[in-house]
PDB file of C-alpha atoms in Angstrom:
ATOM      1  CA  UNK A   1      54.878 -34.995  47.194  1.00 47.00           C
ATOM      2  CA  UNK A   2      56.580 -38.407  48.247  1.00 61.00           C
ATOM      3  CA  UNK A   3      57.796 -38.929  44.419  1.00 80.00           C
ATOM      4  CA  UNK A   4      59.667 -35.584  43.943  1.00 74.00           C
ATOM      5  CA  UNK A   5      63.191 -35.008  44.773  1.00 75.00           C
ATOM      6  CA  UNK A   6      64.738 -31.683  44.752  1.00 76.00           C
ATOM      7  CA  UNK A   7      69.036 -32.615  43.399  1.00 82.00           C
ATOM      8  CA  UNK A   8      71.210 -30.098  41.963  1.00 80.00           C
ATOM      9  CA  UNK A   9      71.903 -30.841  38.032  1.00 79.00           C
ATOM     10  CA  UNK A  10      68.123 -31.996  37.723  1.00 81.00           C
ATOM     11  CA  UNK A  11      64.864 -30.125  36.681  1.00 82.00           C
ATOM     12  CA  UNK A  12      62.635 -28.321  39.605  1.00 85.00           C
ATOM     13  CA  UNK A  13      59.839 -30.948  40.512  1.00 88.00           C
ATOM     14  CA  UNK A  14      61.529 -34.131  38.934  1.00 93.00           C
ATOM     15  CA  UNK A  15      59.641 -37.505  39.398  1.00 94.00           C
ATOM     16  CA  UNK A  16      61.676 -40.155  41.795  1.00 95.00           C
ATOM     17  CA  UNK A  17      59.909 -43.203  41.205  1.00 96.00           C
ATOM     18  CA  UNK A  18      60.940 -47.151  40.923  1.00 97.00           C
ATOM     19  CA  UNK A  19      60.746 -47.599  37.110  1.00 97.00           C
ATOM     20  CA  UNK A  20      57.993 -50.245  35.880  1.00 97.00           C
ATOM     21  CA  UNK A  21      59.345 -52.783  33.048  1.00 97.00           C
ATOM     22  CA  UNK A  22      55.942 -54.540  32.329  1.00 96.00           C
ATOM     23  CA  UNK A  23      54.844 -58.155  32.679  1.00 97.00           C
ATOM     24  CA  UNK A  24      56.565 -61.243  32.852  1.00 97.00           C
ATOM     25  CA  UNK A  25      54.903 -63.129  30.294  1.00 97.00           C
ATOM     26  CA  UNK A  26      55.815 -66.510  31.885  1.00 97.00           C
ATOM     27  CA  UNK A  27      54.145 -65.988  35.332  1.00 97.00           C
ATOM     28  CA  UNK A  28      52.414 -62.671  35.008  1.00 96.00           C
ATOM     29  CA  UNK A  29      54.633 -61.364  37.211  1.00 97.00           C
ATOM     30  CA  UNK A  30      55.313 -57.201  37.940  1.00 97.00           C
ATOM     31  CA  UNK A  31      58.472 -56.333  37.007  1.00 97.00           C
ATOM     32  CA  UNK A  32      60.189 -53.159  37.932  1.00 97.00           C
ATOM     33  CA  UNK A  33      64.090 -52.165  37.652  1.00 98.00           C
ATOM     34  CA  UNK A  34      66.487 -51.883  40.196  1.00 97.00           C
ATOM     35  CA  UNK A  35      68.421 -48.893  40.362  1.00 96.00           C
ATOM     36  CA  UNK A  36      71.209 -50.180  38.347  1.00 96.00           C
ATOM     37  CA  UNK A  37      68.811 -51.058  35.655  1.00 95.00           C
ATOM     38  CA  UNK A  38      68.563 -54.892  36.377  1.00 97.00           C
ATOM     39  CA  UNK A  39      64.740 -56.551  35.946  1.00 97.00           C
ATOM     40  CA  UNK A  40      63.475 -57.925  39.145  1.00 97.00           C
ATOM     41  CA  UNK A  41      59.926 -58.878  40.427  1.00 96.00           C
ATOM     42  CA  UNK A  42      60.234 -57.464  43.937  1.00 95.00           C
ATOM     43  CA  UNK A  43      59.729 -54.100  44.088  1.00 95.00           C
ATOM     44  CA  UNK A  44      61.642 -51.976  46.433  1.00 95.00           C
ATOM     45  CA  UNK A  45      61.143 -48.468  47.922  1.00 94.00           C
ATOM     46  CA  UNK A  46      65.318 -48.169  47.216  1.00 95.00           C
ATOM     47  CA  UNK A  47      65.392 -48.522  43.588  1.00 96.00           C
ATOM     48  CA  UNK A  48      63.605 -45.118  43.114  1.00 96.00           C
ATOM     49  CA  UNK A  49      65.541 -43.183  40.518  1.00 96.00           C
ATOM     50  CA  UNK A  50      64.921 -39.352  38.896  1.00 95.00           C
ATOM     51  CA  UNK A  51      63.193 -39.666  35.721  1.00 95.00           C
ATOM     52  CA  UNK A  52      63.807 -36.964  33.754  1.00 93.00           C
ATOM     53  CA  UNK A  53      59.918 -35.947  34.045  1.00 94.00           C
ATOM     54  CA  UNK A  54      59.040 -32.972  35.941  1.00 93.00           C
ATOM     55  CA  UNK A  55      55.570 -31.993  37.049  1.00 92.00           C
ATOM     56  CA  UNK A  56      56.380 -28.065  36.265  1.00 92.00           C
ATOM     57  CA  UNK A  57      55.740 -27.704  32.394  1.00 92.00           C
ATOM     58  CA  UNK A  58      58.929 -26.154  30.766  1.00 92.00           C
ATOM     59  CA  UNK A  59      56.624 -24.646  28.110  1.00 94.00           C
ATOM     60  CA  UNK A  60      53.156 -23.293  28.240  1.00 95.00           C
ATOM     61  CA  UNK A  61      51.422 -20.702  26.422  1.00 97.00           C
ATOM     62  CA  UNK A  62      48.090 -19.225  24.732  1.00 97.00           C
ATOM     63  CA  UNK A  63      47.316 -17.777  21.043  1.00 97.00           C
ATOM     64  CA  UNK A  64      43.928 -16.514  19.702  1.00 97.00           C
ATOM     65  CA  UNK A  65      42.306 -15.405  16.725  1.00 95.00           C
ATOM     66  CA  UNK A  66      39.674 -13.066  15.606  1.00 96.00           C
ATOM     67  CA  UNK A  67      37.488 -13.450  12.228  1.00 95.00           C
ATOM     68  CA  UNK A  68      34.820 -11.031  11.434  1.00 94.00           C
ATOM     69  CA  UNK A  69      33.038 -11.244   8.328  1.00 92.00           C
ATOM     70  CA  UNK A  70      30.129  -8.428   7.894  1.00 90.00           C
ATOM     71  CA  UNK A  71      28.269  -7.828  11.093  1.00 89.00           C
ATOM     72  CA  UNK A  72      29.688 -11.247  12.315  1.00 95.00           C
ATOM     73  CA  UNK A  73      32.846 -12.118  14.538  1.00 96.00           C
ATOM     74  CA  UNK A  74      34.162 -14.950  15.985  1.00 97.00           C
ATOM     75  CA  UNK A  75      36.924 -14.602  18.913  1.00 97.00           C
ATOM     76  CA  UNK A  76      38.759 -18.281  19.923  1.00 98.00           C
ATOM     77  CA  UNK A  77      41.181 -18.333  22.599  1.00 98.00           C
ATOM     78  CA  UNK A  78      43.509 -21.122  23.684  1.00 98.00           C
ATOM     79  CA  UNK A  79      45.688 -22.417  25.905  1.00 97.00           C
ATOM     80  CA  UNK A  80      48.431 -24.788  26.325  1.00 97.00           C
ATOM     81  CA  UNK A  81      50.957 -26.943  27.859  1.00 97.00           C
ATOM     82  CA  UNK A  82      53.985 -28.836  26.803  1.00 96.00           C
ATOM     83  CA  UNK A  83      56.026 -31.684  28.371  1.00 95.00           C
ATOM     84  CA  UNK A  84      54.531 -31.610  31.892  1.00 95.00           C
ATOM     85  CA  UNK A  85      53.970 -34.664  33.551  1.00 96.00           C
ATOM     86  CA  UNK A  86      51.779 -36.002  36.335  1.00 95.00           C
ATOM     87  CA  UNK A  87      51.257 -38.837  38.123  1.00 96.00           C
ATOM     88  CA  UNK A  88      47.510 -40.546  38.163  1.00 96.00           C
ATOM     89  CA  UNK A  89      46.953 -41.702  41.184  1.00 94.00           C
ATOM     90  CA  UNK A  90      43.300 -42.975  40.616  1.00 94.00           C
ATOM     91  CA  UNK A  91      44.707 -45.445  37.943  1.00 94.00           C
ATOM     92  CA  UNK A  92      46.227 -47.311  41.264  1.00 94.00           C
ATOM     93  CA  UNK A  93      42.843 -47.701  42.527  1.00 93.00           C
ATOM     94  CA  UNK A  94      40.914 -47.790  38.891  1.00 93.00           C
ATOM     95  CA  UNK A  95      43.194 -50.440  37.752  1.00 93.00           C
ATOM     96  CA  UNK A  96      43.436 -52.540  41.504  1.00 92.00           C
ATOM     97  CA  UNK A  97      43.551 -56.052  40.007  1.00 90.00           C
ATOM     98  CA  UNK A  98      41.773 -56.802  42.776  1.00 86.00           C
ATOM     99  CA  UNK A  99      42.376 -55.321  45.330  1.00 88.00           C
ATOM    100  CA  UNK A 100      39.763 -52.488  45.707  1.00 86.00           C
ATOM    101  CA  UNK A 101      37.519 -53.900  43.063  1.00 85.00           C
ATOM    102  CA  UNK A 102      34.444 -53.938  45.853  1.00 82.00           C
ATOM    103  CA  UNK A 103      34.820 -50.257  46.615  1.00 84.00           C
ATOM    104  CA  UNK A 104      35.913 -48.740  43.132  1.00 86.00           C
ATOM    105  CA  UNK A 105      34.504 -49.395  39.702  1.00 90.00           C
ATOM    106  CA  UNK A 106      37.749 -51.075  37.987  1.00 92.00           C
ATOM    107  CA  UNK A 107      39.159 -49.559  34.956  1.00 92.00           C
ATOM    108  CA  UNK A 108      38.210 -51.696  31.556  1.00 93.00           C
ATOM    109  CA  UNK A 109      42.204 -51.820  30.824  1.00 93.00           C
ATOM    110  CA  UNK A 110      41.896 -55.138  33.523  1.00 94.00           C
ATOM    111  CA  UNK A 111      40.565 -56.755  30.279  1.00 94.00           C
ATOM    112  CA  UNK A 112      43.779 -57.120  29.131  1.00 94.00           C
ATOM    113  CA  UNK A 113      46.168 -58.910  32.036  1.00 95.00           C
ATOM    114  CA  UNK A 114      48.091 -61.712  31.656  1.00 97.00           C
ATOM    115  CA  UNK A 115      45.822 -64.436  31.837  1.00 96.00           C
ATOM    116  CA  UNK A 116      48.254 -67.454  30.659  1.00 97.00           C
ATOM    117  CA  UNK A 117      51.507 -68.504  29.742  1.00 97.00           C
ATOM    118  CA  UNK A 118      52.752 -66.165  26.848  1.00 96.00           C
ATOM    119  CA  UNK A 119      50.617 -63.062  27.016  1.00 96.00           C
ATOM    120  CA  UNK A 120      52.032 -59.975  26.644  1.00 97.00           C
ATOM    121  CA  UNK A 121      50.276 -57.343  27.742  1.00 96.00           C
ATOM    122  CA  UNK A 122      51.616 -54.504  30.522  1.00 94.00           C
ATOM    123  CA  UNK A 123      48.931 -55.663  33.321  1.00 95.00           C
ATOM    124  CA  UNK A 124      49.905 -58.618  35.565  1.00 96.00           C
ATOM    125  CA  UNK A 125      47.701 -61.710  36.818  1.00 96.00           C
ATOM    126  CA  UNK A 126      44.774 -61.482  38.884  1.00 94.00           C
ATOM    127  CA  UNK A 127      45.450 -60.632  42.236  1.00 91.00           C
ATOM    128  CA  UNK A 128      48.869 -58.788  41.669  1.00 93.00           C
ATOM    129  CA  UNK A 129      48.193 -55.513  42.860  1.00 89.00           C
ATOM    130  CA  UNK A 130      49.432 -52.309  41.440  1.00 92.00           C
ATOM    131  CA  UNK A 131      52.737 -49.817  43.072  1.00 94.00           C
ATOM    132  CA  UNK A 132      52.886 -46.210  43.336  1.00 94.00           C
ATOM    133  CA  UNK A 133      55.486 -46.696  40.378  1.00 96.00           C
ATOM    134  CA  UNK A 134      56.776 -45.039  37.214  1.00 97.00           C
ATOM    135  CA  UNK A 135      53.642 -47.287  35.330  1.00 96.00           C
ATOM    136  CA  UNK A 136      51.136 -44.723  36.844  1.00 96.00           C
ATOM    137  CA  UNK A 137      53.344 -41.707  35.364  1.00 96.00           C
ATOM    138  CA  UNK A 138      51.409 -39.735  32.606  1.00 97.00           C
ATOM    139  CA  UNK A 139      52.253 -36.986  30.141  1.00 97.00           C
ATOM    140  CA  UNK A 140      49.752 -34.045  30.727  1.00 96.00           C
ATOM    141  CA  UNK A 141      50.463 -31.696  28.336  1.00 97.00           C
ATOM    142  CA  UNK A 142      47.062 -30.319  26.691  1.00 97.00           C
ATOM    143  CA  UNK A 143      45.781 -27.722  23.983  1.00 98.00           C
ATOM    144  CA  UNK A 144      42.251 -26.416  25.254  1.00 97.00           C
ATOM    145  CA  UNK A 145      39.952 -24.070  23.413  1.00 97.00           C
ATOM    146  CA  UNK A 146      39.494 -21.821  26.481  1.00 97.00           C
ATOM    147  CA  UNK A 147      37.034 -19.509  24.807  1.00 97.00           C
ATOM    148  CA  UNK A 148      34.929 -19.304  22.053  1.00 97.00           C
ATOM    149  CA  UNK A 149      32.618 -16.295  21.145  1.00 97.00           C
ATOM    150  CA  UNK A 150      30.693 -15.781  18.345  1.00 97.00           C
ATOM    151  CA  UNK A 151      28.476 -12.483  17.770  1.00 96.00           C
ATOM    152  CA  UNK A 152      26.584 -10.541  15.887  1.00 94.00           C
ATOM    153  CA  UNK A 153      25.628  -6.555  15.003  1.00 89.00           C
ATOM    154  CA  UNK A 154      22.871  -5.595  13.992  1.00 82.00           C
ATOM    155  CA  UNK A 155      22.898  -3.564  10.877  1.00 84.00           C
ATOM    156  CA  UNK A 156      23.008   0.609  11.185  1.00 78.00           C
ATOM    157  CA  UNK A 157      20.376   0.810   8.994  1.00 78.00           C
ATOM    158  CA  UNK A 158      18.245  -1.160  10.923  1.00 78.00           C
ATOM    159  CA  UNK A 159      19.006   0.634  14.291  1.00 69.00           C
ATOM    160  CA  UNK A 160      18.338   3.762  12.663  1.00 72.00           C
ATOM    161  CA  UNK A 161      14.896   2.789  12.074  1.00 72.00           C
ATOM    162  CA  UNK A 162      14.251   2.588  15.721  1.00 76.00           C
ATOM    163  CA  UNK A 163      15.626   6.047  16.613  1.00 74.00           C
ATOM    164  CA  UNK A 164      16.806   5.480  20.011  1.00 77.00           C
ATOM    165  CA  UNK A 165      19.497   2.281  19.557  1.00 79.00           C
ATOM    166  CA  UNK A 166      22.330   2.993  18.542  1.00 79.00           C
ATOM    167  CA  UNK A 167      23.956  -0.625  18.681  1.00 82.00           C
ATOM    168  CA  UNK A 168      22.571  -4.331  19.516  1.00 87.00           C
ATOM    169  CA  UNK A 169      25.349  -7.302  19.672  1.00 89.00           C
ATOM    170  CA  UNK A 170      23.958 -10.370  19.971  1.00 95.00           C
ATOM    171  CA  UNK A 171      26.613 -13.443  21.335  1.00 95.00           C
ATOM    172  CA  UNK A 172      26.910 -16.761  22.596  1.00 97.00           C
ATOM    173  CA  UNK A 173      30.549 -17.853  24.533  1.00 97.00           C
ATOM    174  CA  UNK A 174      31.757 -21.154  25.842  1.00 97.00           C
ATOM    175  CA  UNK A 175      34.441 -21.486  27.921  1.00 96.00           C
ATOM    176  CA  UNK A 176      36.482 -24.679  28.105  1.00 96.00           C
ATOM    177  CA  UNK A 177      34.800 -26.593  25.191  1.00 95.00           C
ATOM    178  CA  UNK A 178      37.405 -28.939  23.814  1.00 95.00           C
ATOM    179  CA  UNK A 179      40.611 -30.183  24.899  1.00 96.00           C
ATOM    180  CA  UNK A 180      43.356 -32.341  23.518  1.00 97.00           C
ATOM    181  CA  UNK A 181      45.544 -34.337  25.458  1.00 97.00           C
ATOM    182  CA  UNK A 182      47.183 -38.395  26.394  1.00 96.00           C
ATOM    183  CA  UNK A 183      46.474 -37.852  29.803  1.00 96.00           C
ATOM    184  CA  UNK A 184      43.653 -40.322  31.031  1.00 94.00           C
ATOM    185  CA  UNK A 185      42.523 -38.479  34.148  1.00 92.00           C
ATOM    186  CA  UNK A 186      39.489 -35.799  34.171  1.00 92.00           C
ATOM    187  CA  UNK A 187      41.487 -32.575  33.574  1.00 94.00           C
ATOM    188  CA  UNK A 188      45.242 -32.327  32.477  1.00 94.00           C
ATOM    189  CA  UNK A 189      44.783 -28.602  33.787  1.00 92.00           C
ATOM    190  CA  UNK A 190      46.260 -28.949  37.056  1.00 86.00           C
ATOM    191  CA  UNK A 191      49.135 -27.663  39.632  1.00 81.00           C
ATOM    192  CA  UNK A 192      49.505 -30.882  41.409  1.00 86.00           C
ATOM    193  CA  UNK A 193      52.166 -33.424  41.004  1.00 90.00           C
ATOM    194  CA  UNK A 194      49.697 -36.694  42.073  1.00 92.00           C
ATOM    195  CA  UNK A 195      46.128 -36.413  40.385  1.00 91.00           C
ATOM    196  CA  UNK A 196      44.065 -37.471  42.968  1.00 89.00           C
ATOM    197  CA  UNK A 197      40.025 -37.273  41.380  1.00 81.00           C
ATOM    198  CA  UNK A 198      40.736 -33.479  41.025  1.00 81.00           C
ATOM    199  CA  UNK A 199      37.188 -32.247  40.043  1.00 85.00           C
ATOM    200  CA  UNK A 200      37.785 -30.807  36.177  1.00 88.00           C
ATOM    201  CA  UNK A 201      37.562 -27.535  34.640  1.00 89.00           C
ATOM    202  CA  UNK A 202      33.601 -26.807  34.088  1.00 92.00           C
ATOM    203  CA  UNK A 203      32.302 -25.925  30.735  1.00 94.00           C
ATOM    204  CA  UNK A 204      30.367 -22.898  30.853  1.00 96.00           C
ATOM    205  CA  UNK A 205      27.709 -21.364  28.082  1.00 96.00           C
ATOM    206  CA  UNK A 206      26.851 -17.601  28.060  1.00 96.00           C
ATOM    207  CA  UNK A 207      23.816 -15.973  25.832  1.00 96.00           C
ATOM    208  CA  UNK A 208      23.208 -12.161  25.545  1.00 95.00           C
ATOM    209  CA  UNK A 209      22.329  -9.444  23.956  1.00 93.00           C
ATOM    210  CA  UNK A 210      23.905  -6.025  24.508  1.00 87.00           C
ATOM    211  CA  UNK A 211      21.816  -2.841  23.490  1.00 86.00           C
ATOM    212  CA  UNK A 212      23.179   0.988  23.612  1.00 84.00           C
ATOM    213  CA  UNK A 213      21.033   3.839  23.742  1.00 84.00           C
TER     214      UNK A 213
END
């Protein structure tokens, strides 16, 4: 994508973006650094610098557990990802200040810009539209519960009554059923760099019953 740079010495899939610095409270201004790190409110394709924030996750992972108590089990598998970062791209049309407001539904976070003299707050006046800029940059590490089953046997001695079954498990599974995570978009789970209204994992629920003869 446009802000990832590939430099030897830095991690694979680094972010190069101009660094946002918040709001002038006087004005409600945007303010972004320079590549030097001085303040300035014009923003400037140049002052794009590497971040330190890499949209391949150094770290990622899955554990699990099984309980079974009796004729009962339950089976929870999960999944994770650490220190992966991505940047939300619907935030810069969710959070327009303006500027697409008659095309998008605007983000409530508009609530809070500068409004007069003094506020502090990290979204500018009216009318100051938002950059493709480090401000847009999320962390997108997640832990999701990727599968949960829980079952049940039937008792032998039951079975035995029948004379022909010689096992019934009965079981309901979900599949991507919780998730926890900063990241303000639909689905952290993702390969891309730029989240761009990716459509999110679904969450799926199975019933059945298995019989052997």
């Amino acid at each position: 994508g446009a802000n990832i740079l590939f430099k030897v010495g830095h991690s694979y899939g680094d972010h190069y973006l101009v660094r946002y610095a918040g709001v002038n409270p006087a004005n409600g201004d945007a303010l972004s650094y320079t590549k030097d790190g001085a303040i300035t409110n014009e923003y400037n394709e140049n002052d794009k610098v590497l971040l330190g924030k890499s949209s391949i996750a150094p770290w990622q992972g899955g554990f699990g557990t099984t309980l079974s108590w009796k004729g009962l089990s339950l089976n929870a598998q999960f999944s994770w990802v650490k220190n992966r970062w991505m940047l939300n791209n619907d935030r810069y049309f969710d959070e327009s200040n303006g500027m697409y407001s008659s095309a998008f539904n605007q983000s409530k976070e508009l609530l809070n810009r500068w409004k007069k003299p003094g506020d502090l707050t990290s979204i500018p006046r009216y009318g100051v539209t938002p950059q493709l800029d480090a401000h847009l940059l999320e962390d997108a590490s997640f832990l999701r519960l990727k599968n949960l089953t829980i079952a049940y046997n039937l008792p032998n001695e039951l079975l035995k009554k029948t004379q022909c079954i010689s096992s019934t498990r009965i079981f309901a599974q979900g599949q991507n059923l919780f998730t926890f995570t900063k990241f303000t978009g639909m689905d952290p789970e993702s390969s891309m760099n730029v989240y761009q209204a990716a459509y999110p994992m679904s969450r799926q629920f199975t019933f059945g019953i298995e019989v052997v003869f």
